[in-house]
Amino acid sequence: MTAASGGAQTARPTRLPRSARRKQLLAAAQQVFVAHGYHAAAMDDIAERAGVSKPVLYQHFPGKLELYLALLDTHCDAIIAKVRSAMLATPDNKERVKGAVRAYFDFMDHESEAFRLVFESDLRNDPQVRQRVERVEQGCIAAVTDTIISDTGLRPDQAELLASGLAGAAGQAAQFWLANGRRTPKAEAEALVAALIWRGIASFPLQGGSSAGTPPEIG
Protein backbone atom coordinates (compact mmCIF):
# COMPACT_ATOMS: atom_id res chain seq x y z
CA MET A 1 0.00 0.00 0.00
CA THR A 2 1.14 3.54 -0.65
CA ALA A 3 1.49 5.57 2.49
CA ALA A 4 -0.76 8.57 2.70
CA SER A 5 1.07 11.84 2.39
CA GLY A 6 1.21 13.82 5.58
CA GLY A 7 1.15 17.15 3.70
CA ALA A 8 -1.94 19.06 2.75
CA GLN A 9 -3.24 18.31 -0.73
CA THR A 10 -4.69 20.92 -3.06
CA ALA A 11 -8.24 20.03 -4.09
CA ARG A 12 -8.83 19.99 -7.81
CA PRO A 13 -11.82 21.87 -9.18
CA THR A 14 -14.81 19.65 -9.84
CA ARG A 15 -14.92 18.42 -13.42
CA LEU A 16 -18.48 18.84 -14.62
CA PRO A 17 -20.10 16.82 -17.41
CA ARG A 18 -20.13 18.79 -20.64
CA SER A 19 -23.89 19.44 -20.49
CA ALA A 20 -23.69 20.69 -16.89
CA ARG A 21 -20.73 22.93 -17.72
CA ARG A 22 -22.59 24.37 -20.71
CA LYS A 23 -25.59 25.12 -18.50
CA GLN A 24 -23.32 26.82 -15.96
CA LEU A 25 -21.70 28.96 -18.64
CA LEU A 26 -25.05 29.98 -20.11
CA ALA A 27 -26.33 31.03 -16.68
CA ALA A 28 -23.23 33.15 -16.09
CA ALA A 29 -23.45 34.67 -19.57
CA GLN A 30 -27.11 35.55 -19.07
CA GLN A 31 -26.31 37.50 -15.91
CA VAL A 32 -23.57 39.45 -17.69
CA PHE A 33 -25.57 40.13 -20.87
CA VAL A 34 -28.65 41.24 -18.91
CA ALA A 35 -26.57 43.54 -16.72
CA HIS A 36 -24.38 45.09 -19.42
CA GLY A 37 -25.91 44.35 -22.83
CA TYR A 38 -24.20 42.47 -25.61
CA HIS A 39 -21.72 45.12 -26.69
CA ALA A 40 -20.40 45.96 -23.21
CA ALA A 41 -20.20 42.34 -22.07
CA ALA A 42 -16.78 40.68 -22.24
CA MET A 43 -15.85 37.02 -22.38
CA ASP A 44 -13.46 37.71 -19.49
CA ASP A 45 -16.42 38.82 -17.36
CA ILE A 46 -18.44 35.76 -18.30
CA ALA A 47 -15.58 33.38 -17.52
CA GLU A 48 -15.01 35.09 -14.18
CA ARG A 49 -18.71 34.96 -13.32
CA ALA A 50 -18.76 31.23 -14.14
CA GLY A 51 -15.56 30.59 -12.19
CA VAL A 52 -13.71 29.09 -15.16
CA SER A 53 -10.79 30.05 -17.34
CA LYS A 54 -11.32 31.61 -20.76
CA PRO A 55 -9.96 28.50 -22.51
CA VAL A 56 -12.70 26.45 -20.84
CA LEU A 57 -15.30 28.98 -22.01
CA TYR A 58 -13.97 28.84 -25.56
CA GLN A 59 -14.10 25.05 -25.53
CA HIS A 60 -17.88 25.34 -25.38
CA PHE A 61 -18.51 28.54 -27.34
CA PRO A 62 -16.15 29.81 -30.06
CA GLY A 63 -17.14 33.43 -29.48
CA LYS A 64 -19.41 35.90 -27.73
CA LEU A 65 -21.99 35.90 -30.53
CA GLU A 66 -22.36 32.11 -30.44
CA LEU A 67 -22.86 32.28 -26.68
CA TYR A 68 -25.49 35.00 -27.05
CA LEU A 69 -27.32 33.08 -29.78
CA ALA A 70 -27.37 29.95 -27.64
CA LEU A 71 -29.04 31.93 -24.87
CA LEU A 72 -31.54 33.43 -27.29
CA ASP A 73 -32.43 29.97 -28.60
CA THR A 74 -33.10 28.77 -25.07
CA HIS A 75 -35.41 31.63 -24.15
CA CYS A 76 -37.12 31.89 -27.53
CA ASP A 77 -38.02 28.21 -27.27
CA ALA A 78 -39.25 28.77 -23.70
CA ILE A 79 -41.78 31.51 -24.49
CA ILE A 80 -43.11 29.65 -27.54
CA ALA A 81 -43.48 26.49 -25.43
CA LYS A 82 -45.35 28.44 -22.72
CA VAL A 83 -47.87 29.81 -25.21
CA ARG A 84 -48.33 26.44 -26.91
CA SER A 85 -48.78 24.79 -23.52
CA ALA A 86 -51.50 27.30 -22.67
CA MET A 87 -53.34 26.33 -25.84
CA LEU A 88 -53.10 22.61 -25.08
CA ALA A 89 -53.74 22.74 -21.34
CA THR A 90 -57.52 23.03 -21.55
CA PRO A 91 -60.40 22.86 -24.05
CA ASP A 92 -61.86 25.98 -22.42
CA ASN A 93 -61.05 28.85 -24.76
CA LYS A 94 -61.45 31.52 -22.11
CA GLU A 95 -58.87 29.71 -19.99
CA ARG A 96 -56.62 29.40 -23.04
CA VAL A 97 -56.65 33.17 -23.46
CA LYS A 98 -55.85 33.62 -19.78
CA GLY A 99 -53.01 31.10 -20.07
CA ALA A 100 -51.51 32.81 -23.11
CA VAL A 101 -51.59 36.20 -21.39
CA ARG A 102 -50.09 34.67 -18.26
CA ALA A 103 -47.28 33.15 -20.33
CA TYR A 104 -46.19 36.59 -21.54
CA PHE A 105 -46.47 38.19 -18.10
CA ASP A 106 -44.54 35.34 -16.47
CA PHE A 107 -41.78 35.62 -19.06
CA MET A 108 -41.49 39.38 -18.61
CA ASP A 109 -41.65 39.18 -14.83
CA HIS A 110 -39.13 36.37 -14.32
CA GLU A 111 -36.30 37.28 -11.95
CA SER A 112 -33.69 36.29 -14.55
CA GLU A 113 -34.81 39.22 -16.77
CA ALA A 114 -34.26 37.00 -19.78
CA PHE A 115 -36.91 39.00 -21.63
CA ARG A 116 -34.28 41.70 -22.14
CA LEU A 117 -32.31 39.35 -24.37
CA VAL A 118 -35.34 38.68 -26.57
CA PHE A 119 -37.27 41.96 -26.56
CA GLU A 120 -34.66 44.60 -25.65
CA SER A 121 -31.51 43.27 -27.30
CA ASP A 122 -28.91 45.83 -28.33
CA LEU A 123 -27.98 43.44 -31.14
CA ARG A 124 -31.33 43.26 -32.93
CA ASN A 125 -29.83 44.54 -36.17
CA ASP A 126 -27.72 41.41 -36.44
CA PRO A 127 -29.49 39.08 -38.94
CA GLN A 128 -29.06 36.01 -36.73
CA VAL A 129 -30.49 37.77 -33.69
CA ARG A 130 -33.34 39.31 -35.70
CA GLN A 131 -34.22 35.89 -37.12
CA ARG A 132 -34.57 34.46 -33.61
CA VAL A 133 -36.66 37.36 -32.34
CA GLU A 134 -38.96 37.01 -35.34
CA ARG A 135 -39.17 33.28 -34.62
CA VAL A 136 -40.66 34.05 -31.21
CA GLU A 137 -43.41 36.14 -32.77
CA GLN A 138 -44.08 33.60 -35.51
CA GLY A 139 -43.97 30.63 -33.12
CA CYS A 140 -46.42 32.16 -30.64
CA ILE A 141 -48.76 33.22 -33.42
CA ALA A 142 -48.62 29.73 -34.95
CA ALA A 143 -49.53 28.12 -31.62
CA VAL A 144 -52.63 30.29 -31.30
CA THR A 145 -53.50 30.01 -35.01
CA ASP A 146 -53.72 26.24 -34.84
CA THR A 147 -56.22 26.44 -31.99
CA ILE A 148 -58.37 29.09 -33.69
CA ILE A 149 -58.53 27.06 -36.91
CA SER A 150 -59.42 23.91 -35.00
CA ASP A 151 -62.17 25.59 -32.99
CA THR A 152 -63.73 28.02 -35.46
CA GLY A 153 -63.02 26.68 -38.91
CA LEU A 154 -61.77 30.08 -40.06
CA ARG A 155 -59.41 30.19 -43.02
CA PRO A 156 -55.70 30.04 -42.08
CA ASP A 157 -55.12 33.66 -43.10
CA GLN A 158 -58.04 34.81 -40.95
CA ALA A 159 -56.98 32.71 -37.97
CA GLU A 160 -53.39 33.92 -38.24
CA LEU A 161 -54.52 37.55 -38.24
CA LEU A 162 -56.57 36.99 -35.08
CA ALA A 163 -53.69 35.12 -33.46
CA SER A 164 -51.30 37.96 -34.21
CA GLY A 165 -53.72 40.33 -32.48
CA LEU A 166 -53.87 38.13 -29.39
CA ALA A 167 -50.12 37.61 -29.18
CA GLY A 168 -49.40 41.27 -29.92
CA ALA A 169 -51.82 42.55 -27.31
CA ALA A 170 -50.53 40.17 -24.64
CA GLY A 171 -46.87 40.86 -25.38
CA GLN A 172 -47.18 44.63 -25.64
CA ALA A 173 -49.30 44.87 -22.51
CA ALA A 174 -46.82 42.76 -20.53
CA GLN A 175 -43.89 44.91 -21.68
CA PHE A 176 -45.79 48.11 -20.87
CA TRP A 177 -46.75 46.78 -17.43
CA LEU A 178 -43.14 45.96 -16.61
CA ALA A 179 -41.67 49.18 -18.05
CA ASN A 180 -44.11 51.24 -15.98
CA GLY A 181 -43.05 49.71 -12.71
CA ARG A 182 -45.71 47.01 -12.20
CA ARG A 183 -48.14 49.64 -10.90
CA THR A 184 -51.06 47.25 -11.33
CA PRO A 185 -50.80 43.97 -9.39
CA LYS A 186 -49.74 41.22 -11.76
CA ALA A 187 -52.84 39.03 -11.38
CA GLU A 188 -55.09 42.03 -11.93
CA ALA A 189 -53.10 43.14 -14.98
CA GLU A 190 -53.31 39.66 -16.50
CA ALA A 191 -57.06 39.52 -15.88
CA LEU A 192 -57.64 42.93 -17.48
CA VAL A 193 -55.70 42.08 -20.64
CA ALA A 194 -57.26 38.62 -20.90
CA ALA A 195 -60.76 40.12 -20.53
CA LEU A 196 -60.08 42.60 -23.32
CA ILE A 197 -58.82 39.89 -25.67
CA TRP A 198 -61.57 37.44 -24.75
CA ARG A 199 -64.31 39.99 -25.37
CA GLY A 200 -63.19 40.21 -28.97
CA ILE A 201 -62.31 36.63 -29.77
CA ALA A 202 -65.37 35.14 -28.07
CA SER A 203 -67.58 36.63 -30.79
CA PHE A 204 -66.32 34.13 -33.34
CA PRO A 205 -68.56 31.03 -33.48
CA LEU A 206 -67.15 27.58 -32.84
CA GLN A 207 -67.49 24.89 -35.47
CA GLY A 208 -70.90 23.33 -35.14
CA GLY A 209 -72.68 26.62 -34.58
CA SER A 210 -72.09 27.35 -30.89
CA SER A 211 -70.18 30.42 -29.86
CA ALA A 212 -66.78 30.47 -28.18
CA GLY A 213 -68.33 32.45 -25.39
CA THR A 214 -70.76 35.28 -24.81
CA PRO A 215 -70.31 37.55 -27.82
CA PRO A 216 -69.67 41.22 -27.20
CA GLU A 217 -72.43 43.69 -27.82
CA ILE A 218 -71.90 45.61 -31.03
CA GLY A 219 -73.49 49.01 -31.12
mmCIF file of C-alpha atoms in Angstrom:
data_model
loop_
_atom_site.group_PDB
_atom_site.id
_atom_site.type_symbol
_atom_site.label_atom_id
_atom_site.label_comp_id
_atom_site.label_asym_id
_atom_site.label_seq_id
_atom_site.Cartn_x
_atom_site.Cartn_y
_atom_site.Cartn_z
ATOM 1 C CA MET A 1 0.000 0.000 0.000
ATOM 2 C CA THR A 2 1.137 3.538 -0.654
ATOM 3 C CA ALA A 3 1.489 5.565 2.490
ATOM 4 C CA ALA A 4 -0.762 8.567 2.705
ATOM 5 C CA SER A 5 1.065 11.839 2.392
ATOM 6 C CA GLY A 6 1.208 13.817 5.584
ATOM 7 C CA GLY A 7 1.151 17.149 3.695
ATOM 8 C CA ALA A 8 -1.941 19.063 2.748
ATOM 9 C CA GLN A 9 -3.237 18.313 -0.734
ATOM 10 C CA THR A 10 -4.685 20.924 -3.064
ATOM 11 C CA ALA A 11 -8.235 20.034 -4.093
ATOM 12 C CA ARG A 12 -8.834 19.987 -7.815
ATOM 13 C CA PRO A 13 -11.818 21.870 -9.181
ATOM 14 C CA THR A 14 -14.807 19.651 -9.844
ATOM 15 C CA ARG A 15 -14.916 18.418 -13.422
ATOM 16 C CA LEU A 16 -18.483 18.840 -14.621
ATOM 17 C CA PRO A 17 -20.097 16.816 -17.406
ATOM 18 C CA ARG A 18 -20.134 18.794 -20.637
ATOM 19 C CA SER A 19 -23.886 19.440 -20.488
ATOM 20 C CA ALA A 20 -23.693 20.693 -16.895
ATOM 21 C CA ARG A 21 -20.731 22.928 -17.717
ATOM 22 C CA ARG A 22 -22.593 24.375 -20.705
ATOM 23 C CA LYS A 23 -25.594 25.116 -18.497
ATOM 24 C CA GLN A 24 -23.323 26.825 -15.963
ATOM 25 C CA LEU A 25 -21.695 28.960 -18.637
ATOM 26 C CA LEU A 26 -25.049 29.975 -20.114
ATOM 27 C CA ALA A 27 -26.325 31.027 -16.684
ATOM 28 C CA ALA A 28 -23.234 33.153 -16.091
ATOM 29 C CA ALA A 29 -23.450 34.671 -19.569
ATOM 30 C CA GLN A 30 -27.109 35.554 -19.072
ATOM 31 C CA GLN A 31 -26.306 37.500 -15.915
ATOM 32 C CA VAL A 32 -23.574 39.452 -17.695
ATOM 33 C CA PHE A 33 -25.572 40.126 -20.868
ATOM 34 C CA VAL A 34 -28.652 41.245 -18.908
ATOM 35 C CA ALA A 35 -26.572 43.543 -16.723
ATOM 36 C CA HIS A 36 -24.382 45.088 -19.422
ATOM 37 C CA GLY A 37 -25.914 44.347 -22.832
ATOM 38 C CA TYR A 38 -24.197 42.472 -25.614
ATOM 39 C CA HIS A 39 -21.718 45.124 -26.690
ATOM 40 C CA ALA A 40 -20.401 45.965 -23.212
ATOM 41 C CA ALA A 41 -20.195 42.343 -22.069
ATOM 42 C CA ALA A 42 -16.783 40.684 -22.245
ATOM 43 C CA MET A 43 -15.852 37.024 -22.378
ATOM 44 C CA ASP A 44 -13.455 37.714 -19.490
ATOM 45 C CA ASP A 45 -16.416 38.824 -17.358
ATOM 46 C CA ILE A 46 -18.442 35.762 -18.301
ATOM 47 C CA ALA A 47 -15.576 33.379 -17.521
ATOM 48 C CA GLU A 48 -15.010 35.093 -14.181
ATOM 49 C CA ARG A 49 -18.707 34.955 -13.320
ATOM 50 C CA ALA A 50 -18.761 31.234 -14.145
ATOM 51 C CA GLY A 51 -15.555 30.586 -12.190
ATOM 52 C CA VAL A 52 -13.713 29.088 -15.161
ATOM 53 C CA SER A 53 -10.789 30.048 -17.342
ATOM 54 C CA LYS A 54 -11.319 31.605 -20.763
ATOM 55 C CA PRO A 55 -9.957 28.502 -22.513
ATOM 56 C CA VAL A 56 -12.702 26.451 -20.839
ATOM 57 C CA LEU A 57 -15.301 28.979 -22.007
ATOM 58 C CA TYR A 58 -13.974 28.840 -25.565
ATOM 59 C CA GLN A 59 -14.099 25.046 -25.529
ATOM 60 C CA HIS A 60 -17.876 25.337 -25.384
ATOM 61 C CA PHE A 61 -18.506 28.538 -27.336
ATOM 62 C CA PRO A 62 -16.153 29.812 -30.059
ATOM 63 C CA GLY A 63 -17.135 33.430 -29.481
ATOM 64 C CA LYS A 64 -19.412 35.900 -27.734
ATOM 65 C CA LEU A 65 -21.990 35.903 -30.526
ATOM 66 C CA GLU A 66 -22.357 32.115 -30.440
ATOM 67 C CA LEU A 67 -22.863 32.284 -26.682
ATOM 68 C CA TYR A 68 -25.487 35.001 -27.051
ATOM 69 C CA LEU A 69 -27.316 33.084 -29.784
ATOM 70 C CA ALA A 70 -27.370 29.946 -27.640
ATOM 71 C CA LEU A 71 -29.039 31.931 -24.866
ATOM 72 C CA LEU A 72 -31.537 33.426 -27.288
ATOM 73 C CA ASP A 73 -32.429 29.971 -28.598
ATOM 74 C CA THR A 74 -33.101 28.769 -25.067
ATOM 75 C CA HIS A 75 -35.412 31.634 -24.150
ATOM 76 C CA CYS A 76 -37.122 31.885 -27.528
ATOM 77 C CA ASP A 77 -38.017 28.214 -27.273
ATOM 78 C CA ALA A 78 -39.250 28.767 -23.704
ATOM 79 C CA ILE A 79 -41.780 31.509 -24.486
ATOM 80 C CA ILE A 80 -43.105 29.647 -27.537
ATOM 81 C CA ALA A 81 -43.485 26.495 -25.428
ATOM 82 C CA LYS A 82 -45.350 28.444 -22.724
ATOM 83 C CA VAL A 83 -47.874 29.806 -25.207
ATOM 84 C CA ARG A 84 -48.329 26.439 -26.907
ATOM 85 C CA SER A 85 -48.781 24.788 -23.515
ATOM 86 C CA ALA A 86 -51.500 27.303 -22.666
ATOM 87 C CA MET A 87 -53.345 26.327 -25.841
ATOM 88 C CA LEU A 88 -53.096 22.609 -25.084
ATOM 89 C CA ALA A 89 -53.738 22.736 -21.337
ATOM 90 C CA THR A 90 -57.524 23.028 -21.547
ATOM 91 C CA PRO A 91 -60.399 22.863 -24.051
ATOM 92 C CA ASP A 92 -61.862 25.985 -22.418
ATOM 93 C CA ASN A 93 -61.046 28.852 -24.763
ATOM 94 C CA LYS A 94 -61.448 31.520 -22.110
ATOM 95 C CA GLU A 95 -58.868 29.710 -19.986
ATOM 96 C CA ARG A 96 -56.621 29.400 -23.041
ATOM 97 C CA VAL A 97 -56.655 33.167 -23.465
ATOM 98 C CA LYS A 98 -55.848 33.624 -19.779
ATOM 99 C CA GLY A 99 -53.014 31.098 -20.073
ATOM 100 C CA ALA A 100 -51.509 32.808 -23.106
ATOM 101 C CA VAL A 101 -51.594 36.201 -21.391
ATOM 102 C CA ARG A 102 -50.086 34.673 -18.256
ATOM 103 C CA ALA A 103 -47.283 33.153 -20.329
ATOM 104 C CA TYR A 104 -46.190 36.593 -21.538
ATOM 105 C CA PHE A 105 -46.467 38.194 -18.105
ATOM 106 C CA ASP A 106 -44.543 35.340 -16.475
ATOM 107 C CA PHE A 107 -41.782 35.621 -19.060
ATOM 108 C CA MET A 108 -41.492 39.380 -18.613
ATOM 109 C CA ASP A 109 -41.647 39.183 -14.833
ATOM 110 C CA HIS A 110 -39.128 36.375 -14.320
ATOM 111 C CA GLU A 111 -36.303 37.284 -11.950
ATOM 112 C CA SER A 112 -33.685 36.291 -14.552
ATOM 113 C CA GLU A 113 -34.808 39.223 -16.766
ATOM 114 C CA ALA A 114 -34.262 36.998 -19.782
ATOM 115 C CA PHE A 115 -36.915 38.995 -21.629
ATOM 116 C CA ARG A 116 -34.278 41.702 -22.142
ATOM 117 C CA LEU A 117 -32.307 39.346 -24.371
ATOM 118 C CA VAL A 118 -35.340 38.684 -26.567
ATOM 119 C CA PHE A 119 -37.272 41.961 -26.560
ATOM 120 C CA GLU A 120 -34.659 44.596 -25.647
ATOM 121 C CA SER A 121 -31.512 43.265 -27.298
ATOM 122 C CA ASP A 122 -28.907 45.827 -28.332
ATOM 123 C CA LEU A 123 -27.977 43.444 -31.143
ATOM 124 C CA ARG A 124 -31.330 43.261 -32.927
ATOM 125 C CA ASN A 125 -29.835 44.544 -36.174
ATOM 126 C CA ASP A 126 -27.725 41.406 -36.438
ATOM 127 C CA PRO A 127 -29.493 39.081 -38.936
ATOM 128 C CA GLN A 128 -29.059 36.010 -36.726
ATOM 129 C CA VAL A 129 -30.493 37.771 -33.694
ATOM 130 C CA ARG A 130 -33.335 39.312 -35.702
ATOM 131 C CA GLN A 131 -34.216 35.889 -37.115
ATOM 132 C CA ARG A 132 -34.569 34.458 -33.611
ATOM 133 C CA VAL A 133 -36.656 37.364 -32.340
ATOM 134 C CA GLU A 134 -38.956 37.008 -35.338
ATOM 135 C CA ARG A 135 -39.166 33.281 -34.623
ATOM 136 C CA VAL A 136 -40.658 34.055 -31.206
ATOM 137 C CA GLU A 137 -43.414 36.141 -32.775
ATOM 138 C CA GLN A 138 -44.084 33.598 -35.506
ATOM 139 C CA GLY A 139 -43.970 30.626 -33.122
ATOM 140 C CA CYS A 140 -46.417 32.158 -30.644
ATOM 141 C CA ILE A 141 -48.761 33.218 -33.424
ATOM 142 C CA ALA A 142 -48.622 29.730 -34.954
ATOM 143 C CA ALA A 143 -49.525 28.122 -31.620
ATOM 144 C CA VAL A 144 -52.633 30.287 -31.302
ATOM 145 C CA THR A 145 -53.496 30.014 -35.010
ATOM 146 C CA ASP A 146 -53.723 26.237 -34.840
ATOM 147 C CA THR A 147 -56.221 26.445 -31.987
ATOM 148 C CA ILE A 148 -58.366 29.091 -33.692
ATOM 149 C CA ILE A 149 -58.531 27.060 -36.913
ATOM 150 C CA SER A 150 -59.423 23.914 -34.998
ATOM 151 C CA ASP A 151 -62.170 25.589 -32.995
ATOM 152 C CA THR A 152 -63.727 28.023 -35.461
ATOM 153 C CA GLY A 153 -63.019 26.677 -38.910
ATOM 154 C CA LEU A 154 -61.766 30.077 -40.064
ATOM 155 C CA ARG A 155 -59.406 30.193 -43.021
ATOM 156 C CA PRO A 156 -55.698 30.039 -42.082
ATOM 157 C CA ASP A 157 -55.121 33.663 -43.103
ATOM 158 C CA GLN A 158 -58.043 34.810 -40.949
ATOM 159 C CA ALA A 159 -56.981 32.713 -37.970
ATOM 160 C CA GLU A 160 -53.390 33.919 -38.243
ATOM 161 C CA LEU A 161 -54.519 37.546 -38.236
ATOM 162 C CA LEU A 162 -56.568 36.992 -35.081
ATOM 163 C CA ALA A 163 -53.692 35.118 -33.460
ATOM 164 C CA SER A 164 -51.300 37.957 -34.209
ATOM 165 C CA GLY A 165 -53.715 40.325 -32.478
ATOM 166 C CA LEU A 166 -53.875 38.125 -29.386
ATOM 167 C CA ALA A 167 -50.116 37.613 -29.176
ATOM 168 C CA GLY A 168 -49.397 41.266 -29.921
ATOM 169 C CA ALA A 169 -51.819 42.547 -27.312
ATOM 170 C CA ALA A 170 -50.529 40.168 -24.635
ATOM 171 C CA GLY A 171 -46.869 40.856 -25.384
ATOM 172 C CA GLN A 172 -47.181 44.628 -25.635
ATOM 173 C CA ALA A 173 -49.297 44.865 -22.508
ATOM 174 C CA ALA A 174 -46.818 42.760 -20.526
ATOM 175 C CA GLN A 175 -43.895 44.909 -21.680
ATOM 176 C CA PHE A 176 -45.793 48.114 -20.869
ATOM 177 C CA TRP A 177 -46.746 46.777 -17.431
ATOM 178 C CA LEU A 178 -43.137 45.958 -16.613
ATOM 179 C CA ALA A 179 -41.674 49.182 -18.045
ATOM 180 C CA ASN A 180 -44.114 51.237 -15.983
ATOM 181 C CA GLY A 181 -43.054 49.710 -12.707
ATOM 182 C CA ARG A 182 -45.712 47.012 -12.201
ATOM 183 C CA ARG A 183 -48.140 49.640 -10.897
ATOM 184 C CA THR A 184 -51.055 47.245 -11.328
ATOM 185 C CA PRO A 185 -50.798 43.966 -9.391
ATOM 186 C CA LYS A 186 -49.743 41.222 -11.762
ATOM 187 C CA ALA A 187 -52.841 39.026 -11.379
ATOM 188 C CA GLU A 188 -55.094 42.027 -11.931
ATOM 189 C CA ALA A 189 -53.105 43.137 -14.981
ATOM 190 C CA GLU A 190 -53.315 39.661 -16.502
ATOM 191 C CA ALA A 191 -57.064 39.522 -15.885
ATOM 192 C CA LEU A 192 -57.638 42.933 -17.475
ATOM 193 C CA VAL A 193 -55.704 42.079 -20.639
ATOM 194 C CA ALA A 194 -57.263 38.617 -20.898
ATOM 195 C CA ALA A 195 -60.764 40.118 -20.528
ATOM 196 C CA LEU A 196 -60.082 42.598 -23.321
ATOM 197 C CA ILE A 197 -58.818 39.894 -25.672
ATOM 198 C CA TRP A 198 -61.570 37.442 -24.752
ATOM 199 C CA ARG A 199 -64.310 39.986 -25.368
ATOM 200 C CA GLY A 200 -63.189 40.212 -28.967
ATOM 201 C CA ILE A 201 -62.305 36.628 -29.766
ATOM 202 C CA ALA A 202 -65.371 35.138 -28.068
ATOM 203 C CA SER A 203 -67.585 36.629 -30.789
ATOM 204 C CA PHE A 204 -66.322 34.132 -33.341
ATOM 205 C CA PRO A 205 -68.558 31.032 -33.484
ATOM 206 C CA LEU A 206 -67.146 27.584 -32.844
ATOM 207 C CA GLN A 207 -67.490 24.888 -35.465
ATOM 208 C CA GLY A 208 -70.898 23.332 -35.138
ATOM 209 C CA GLY A 209 -72.683 26.618 -34.575
ATOM 210 C CA SER A 210 -72.090 27.348 -30.893
ATOM 211 C CA SER A 211 -70.176 30.420 -29.860
ATOM 212 C CA ALA A 212 -66.776 30.468 -28.179
ATOM 213 C CA GLY A 213 -68.335 32.446 -25.393
ATOM 214 C CA THR A 214 -70.755 35.282 -24.808
ATOM 215 C CA PRO A 215 -70.314 37.549 -27.817
ATOM 216 C CA PRO A 216 -69.666 41.225 -27.196
ATOM 217 C CA GLU A 217 -72.434 43.693 -27.824
ATOM 218 C CA ILE A 218 -71.897 45.610 -31.027
ATOM 219 C CA GLY A 219 -73.486 49.007 -31.124
#
